[in-house]
Amino acid sequence: MNLDAPLYDLQRIKIFLSYSTKDKHTAGTIKYQLVKLGYDVFLAHHDLEPSQVWVEEILRNLDNCDIFLPFLTENCFNSFWVNQEIGIGFIKNKLIMPFTINRIPWGFISHIQAYCLDASSATNLYNDIQNACSKIEKIMTSKDPEKMRDTLIFALDKSGSYETSNKIAISLMKCGLISADQVNEIIRIFLKNDQVNQAYEGRNLILDLFTNYYDAIDSEFEEILRDNWDF
């Protein structure tokens, strides 16, 4: 059995991250943390020379995103592209979740509460991004639980630490009913990734699947688990 290939095409939550090029370092940090949590993030490169192809790429990603995330700072208040993207996101009725440093939302999104980030230190910024991501996860678990589960499963597959695996496993166990495809994809990841199968909550997640989704487990996976993991 090939444990390296996903069993199906995961439908992850897509995020369009809008920002000023003057804030690209912090925007990159935000993207990095979101990607670690499984989100499919598009970070527009406004420092490139605009072209028809580039504009079409921006519009395509705006159209396809599940979340429009403008990173609001003083730098982007006068940014032509950020304001264009905010307007398009509003007109397309996208779920808008602003992150901000010392700037309240304006214009079409002035009524939306932003997630405030403290960029005074790398630790503060990291903690605030993590807290904001937890709120996004809670909202998306309610709004689109199927995609949220696929997003978390993708993150579990890429996990490189016990801490990350534990966090994702706990989120998955809180994320509602899991499909048969998702059950077996989680087991594939468990069998493949030592950072998952050696994590305390990773094992608890598999025990949860055995208890609640036993009939959905592939017989070959069941045999491997029973022979090697004492389930």
GROMACS .gro file of C-alpha atoms in nm:
model
  231
    1MET     CA    1   0.000   0.000   0.000
    2ASN     CA    2   0.130   0.345  -0.097
    3LEU     CA    3   0.103   0.565   0.210
    4ASP     CA    4   0.262   0.869   0.044
    5ALA     CA    5  -0.025   0.960  -0.190
    6PRO     CA    6  -0.347   1.123  -0.060
    7LEU     CA    7  -0.654   0.905  -0.104
    8TYR     CA    8  -0.861   1.189  -0.252
    9ASP     CA    9  -0.837   1.553  -0.358
   10LEU     CA   10  -0.865   1.760  -0.041
   11GLN     CA   11  -1.089   2.067  -0.077
   12ARG     CA   12  -0.907   2.314   0.145
   13ILE     CA   13  -1.026   2.658   0.251
   14LYS     CA   14  -0.884   2.923   0.018
   15ILE     CA   15  -0.773   3.258   0.160
   16PHE     CA   16  -0.692   3.571  -0.041
   17LEU     CA   17  -0.445   3.781   0.160
   18SER     CA   18  -0.446   4.146   0.055
   19TYR     CA   19  -0.165   4.373   0.179
   20SER     CA   20   0.063   4.668   0.104
   21THR     CA   21   0.404   4.579  -0.039
   22LYS     CA   22   0.552   4.789   0.244
   23ASP     CA   23   0.416   4.525   0.482
   24LYS     CA   24   0.518   4.221   0.279
   25HIS     CA   25   0.744   4.079   0.553
   26THR     CA   26   0.462   4.069   0.809
   27ALA     CA   27   0.216   3.954   0.542
   28GLY     CA   28   0.455   3.670   0.464
   29THR     CA   29   0.460   3.573   0.833
   30ILE     CA   30   0.080   3.567   0.838
   31LYS     CA   31   0.073   3.348   0.528
   32TYR     CA   32   0.330   3.109   0.675
   33GLN     CA   33   0.122   3.054   0.988
   34LEU     CA   34  -0.199   3.006   0.786
   35VAL     CA   35  -0.032   2.755   0.554
   36LYS     CA   36   0.096   2.556   0.855
   37LEU     CA   37  -0.268   2.524   0.961
   38GLY     CA   38  -0.361   2.382   0.621
   39TYR     CA   39  -0.512   2.685   0.448
   40ASP     CA   40  -0.453   2.746   0.077
   41VAL     CA   41  -0.330   3.107   0.079
   42PHE     CA   42  -0.289   3.339  -0.219
   43LEU     CA   43  -0.054   3.629  -0.147
   44ALA     CA   44  -0.077   3.890  -0.423
   45HIS     CA   45   0.258   4.033  -0.535
   46HIS     CA   46   0.177   4.400  -0.581
   47ASP     CA   47   0.539   4.488  -0.636
   48LEU     CA   48   0.527   4.322  -0.979
   49GLU     CA   49   0.453   4.532  -1.285
   50PRO     CA   50   0.078   4.500  -1.351
   51SER     CA   51  -0.024   4.320  -1.668
   52GLN     CA   52  -0.345   4.178  -1.808
   53VAL     CA   53  -0.242   3.826  -1.707
   54TRP     CA   54  -0.151   3.945  -1.356
   55VAL     CA   55  -0.485   4.125  -1.313
   56GLU     CA   56  -0.672   3.817  -1.433
   57GLU     CA   57  -0.483   3.607  -1.178
   58ILE     CA   58  -0.584   3.848  -0.900
   59LEU     CA   59  -0.949   3.839  -1.009
   60ARG     CA   60  -0.951   3.461  -1.043
   61ASN     CA   61  -0.815   3.412  -0.693
   62LEU     CA   62  -1.054   3.669  -0.549
   63ASP     CA   63  -1.342   3.491  -0.717
   64ASN     CA   64  -1.235   3.148  -0.589
   65CYS     CA   65  -1.144   3.238  -0.231
   66ASP     CA   66  -1.352   3.133   0.069
   67ILE     CA   67  -1.210   3.409   0.289
   68PHE     CA   68  -1.091   3.756   0.192
   69LEU     CA   69  -0.829   3.860   0.446
   70PRO     CA   70  -0.710   4.221   0.412
   71PHE     CA   71  -0.407   4.303   0.627
   72LEU     CA   72  -0.487   4.661   0.725
   73THR     CA   73  -0.212   4.906   0.819
   74GLU     CA   74  -0.141   5.274   0.762
   75ASN     CA   75   0.063   5.168   0.459
   76CYS     CA   76  -0.230   5.009   0.279
   77PHE     CA   77  -0.481   5.289   0.349
   78ASN     CA   78  -0.355   5.468   0.035
   79SER     CA   79  -0.274   5.151  -0.159
   80PHE     CA   80  -0.459   5.145  -0.492
   81TRP     CA   81  -0.454   4.766  -0.516
   82VAL     CA   82  -0.562   4.695  -0.158
   83ASN     CA   83  -0.860   4.929  -0.192
   84GLN     CA   84  -0.952   4.773  -0.527
   85GLU     CA   85  -0.939   4.426  -0.375
   86ILE     CA   86  -1.144   4.532  -0.073
   87GLY     CA   87  -1.413   4.668  -0.304
   88ILE     CA   88  -1.419   4.352  -0.515
   89GLY     CA   89  -1.430   4.128  -0.208
   90PHE     CA   90  -1.723   4.329  -0.073
   91ILE     CA   91  -1.915   4.327  -0.402
   92LYS     CA   92  -1.864   3.951  -0.438
   93ASN     CA   93  -2.004   3.905  -0.086
   94LYS     CA   94  -1.693   3.725   0.034
   95LEU     CA   95  -1.644   3.634   0.398
   96ILE     CA   96  -1.415   3.920   0.505
   97MET     CA   97  -1.185   3.874   0.804
   98PRO     CA   98  -0.944   4.168   0.840
   99PHE     CA   99  -0.616   4.150   1.032
  100THR     CA  100  -0.484   4.487   1.144
  101ILE     CA  101  -0.199   4.670   1.310
  102ASN     CA  102  -0.315   5.005   1.451
  103ARG     CA  103  -0.579   5.058   1.182
  104ILE     CA  104  -0.956   5.014   1.192
  105PRO     CA  105  -1.134   4.897   0.874
  106TRP     CA  106  -1.258   5.170   0.640
  107GLY     CA  107  -1.494   5.219   0.349
  108PHE     CA  108  -1.707   4.920   0.254
  109ILE     CA  109  -1.574   4.712   0.544
  110SER     CA  110  -1.580   4.977   0.818
  111HIS     CA  111  -1.853   4.780   0.999
  112ILE     CA  112  -1.640   4.463   1.027
  113GLN     CA  113  -1.440   4.397   1.344
  114ALA     CA  114  -1.075   4.328   1.268
  115TYR     CA  115  -0.834   4.093   1.444
  116CYS     CA  116  -0.568   4.316   1.604
  117LEU     CA  117  -0.204   4.207   1.584
  118ASP     CA  118   0.080   4.327   1.805
  119ALA     CA  119   0.393   4.346   1.590
  120SER     CA  120   0.617   4.486   1.865
  121SER     CA  121   0.791   4.148   1.889
  122ALA     CA  122   0.800   3.825   1.691
  123THR     CA  123   0.651   3.637   1.988
  124ASN     CA  124   0.358   3.876   2.026
  125LEU     CA  125   0.289   3.867   1.654
  126TYR     CA  126   0.300   3.486   1.648
  127ASN     CA  127   0.062   3.456   1.945
  128ASP     CA  128  -0.184   3.707   1.800
  129ILE     CA  129  -0.185   3.533   1.461
  130GLN     CA  130  -0.248   3.199   1.635
  131ASN     CA  131  -0.537   3.348   1.833
  132ALA     CA  132  -0.687   3.500   1.519
  133CYS     CA  133  -0.651   3.168   1.335
  134SER     CA  134  -0.838   2.992   1.616
  135LYS     CA  135  -1.128   3.231   1.561
  136ILE     CA  136  -1.118   3.168   1.186
  137GLU     CA  137  -1.124   2.793   1.251
  138LYS     CA  138  -1.427   2.828   1.478
  139ILE     CA  139  -1.617   3.033   1.221
  140MET     CA  140  -1.530   2.803   0.930
  141THR     CA  141  -1.614   2.490   1.133
  142SER     CA  142  -1.966   2.630   1.158
  143LYS     CA  143  -1.984   2.774   0.805
  144ASP     CA  144  -1.821   2.494   0.602
  145PRO     CA  145  -1.725   2.199   0.825
  146GLU     CA  146  -1.640   1.972   0.530
  147LYS     CA  147  -1.375   2.212   0.397
  148MET     CA  148  -1.251   2.287   0.747
  149ARG     CA  149  -1.191   1.917   0.808
  150ASP     CA  150  -1.007   1.882   0.475
  151THR     CA  151  -0.795   2.184   0.568
  152LEU     CA  152  -0.702   2.033   0.904
  153ILE     CA  153  -0.632   1.694   0.745
  154PHE     CA  154  -0.391   1.860   0.501
  155ALA     CA  155  -0.217   2.031   0.794
  156LEU     CA  156  -0.194   1.700   0.980
  157ASP     CA  157  -0.027   1.541   0.678
  158LYS     CA  158   0.237   1.818   0.672
  159SER     CA  159   0.285   1.832   1.049
  160GLY     CA  160   0.647   1.831   1.159
  161SER     CA  161   0.607   1.832   1.536
  162TYR     CA  162   0.415   1.659   1.813
  163GLU     CA  163   0.283   1.995   1.930
  164THR     CA  164   0.131   2.074   1.590
  165SER     CA  165  -0.009   1.722   1.555
  166ASN     CA  166  -0.172   1.739   1.898
  167LYS     CA  167  -0.333   2.072   1.820
  168ILE     CA  168  -0.470   1.960   1.483
  169ALA     CA  169  -0.593   1.626   1.620
  170ILE     CA  170  -0.789   1.804   1.893
  171SER     CA  171  -0.944   2.037   1.634
  172LEU     CA  172  -1.044   1.743   1.413
  173MET     CA  173  -1.216   1.568   1.703
  174LYS     CA  174  -1.422   1.885   1.758
  175CYS     CA  175  -1.502   1.933   1.390
  176GLY     CA  176  -1.822   1.729   1.358
  177LEU     CA  177  -1.903   1.421   1.152
  178ILE     CA  178  -1.618   1.289   0.939
  179SER     CA  179  -1.675   1.127   0.598
  180ALA     CA  180  -1.545   0.778   0.512
  181ASP     CA  181  -1.284   0.932   0.280
  182GLN     CA  182  -1.166   1.162   0.558
  183VAL     CA  183  -1.151   0.877   0.810
  184ASN     CA  184  -0.920   0.673   0.588
  185GLU     CA  185  -0.709   0.973   0.488
  186ILE     CA  186  -0.647   1.049   0.856
  187ILE     CA  187  -0.544   0.687   0.913
  188ARG     CA  188  -0.310   0.698   0.611
  189ILE     CA  189  -0.144   1.006   0.758
  190PHE     CA  190  -0.122   0.843   1.101
  191LEU     CA  191   0.054   0.539   0.956
  192LYS     CA  192   0.295   0.754   0.751
  193ASN     CA  193   0.388   1.042   0.980
  194ASP     CA  194   0.580   0.966   1.301
  195GLN     CA  195   0.505   1.317   1.428
  196VAL     CA  196   0.139   1.216   1.426
  197ASN     CA  197   0.147   0.852   1.538
  198GLN     CA  198   0.386   0.931   1.824
  199ALA     CA  199   0.176   1.227   1.942
  200TYR     CA  200  -0.058   1.166   2.235
  201GLU     CA  201  -0.359   1.332   2.072
  202GLY     CA  202  -0.275   1.168   1.740
  203ARG     CA  203  -0.335   0.827   1.899
  204ASN     CA  204  -0.649   0.958   2.068
  205LEU     CA  205  -0.777   1.070   1.729
  206ILE     CA  206  -0.736   0.718   1.584
  207LEU     CA  207  -0.907   0.569   1.891
  208ASP     CA  208  -1.193   0.813   1.831
  209LEU     CA  209  -1.220   0.695   1.470
  210PHE     CA  210  -1.220   0.330   1.583
  211THR     CA  211  -1.498   0.406   1.831
  212ASN     CA  212  -1.722   0.622   1.614
  213TYR     CA  213  -1.637   0.535   1.251
  214TYR     CA  214  -1.533   0.169   1.265
  215ASP     CA  215  -1.753   0.065   0.970
  216ALA     CA  216  -1.588   0.330   0.748
  217ILE     CA  217  -1.231   0.209   0.804
  218ASP     CA  218  -1.068   0.032   0.511
  219SER     CA  219  -1.005  -0.334   0.599
  220GLU     CA  220  -0.637  -0.311   0.502
  221PHE     CA  221  -0.588  -0.007   0.725
  222GLU     CA  222  -0.768  -0.185   1.008
  223GLU     CA  223  -0.537  -0.484   0.979
  224ILE     CA  224  -0.224  -0.266   0.983
  225LEU     CA  225  -0.346  -0.074   1.286
  226ARG     CA  226  -0.433  -0.389   1.480
  227ASP     CA  227  -0.104  -0.559   1.393
  228ASN     CA  228   0.124  -0.263   1.460
  229TRP     CA  229  -0.051  -0.026   1.695
  230ASP     CA  230  -0.245  -0.248   1.934
  231PHE     CA  231  -0.584  -0.097   1.854
   0.00000   0.00000   0.00000
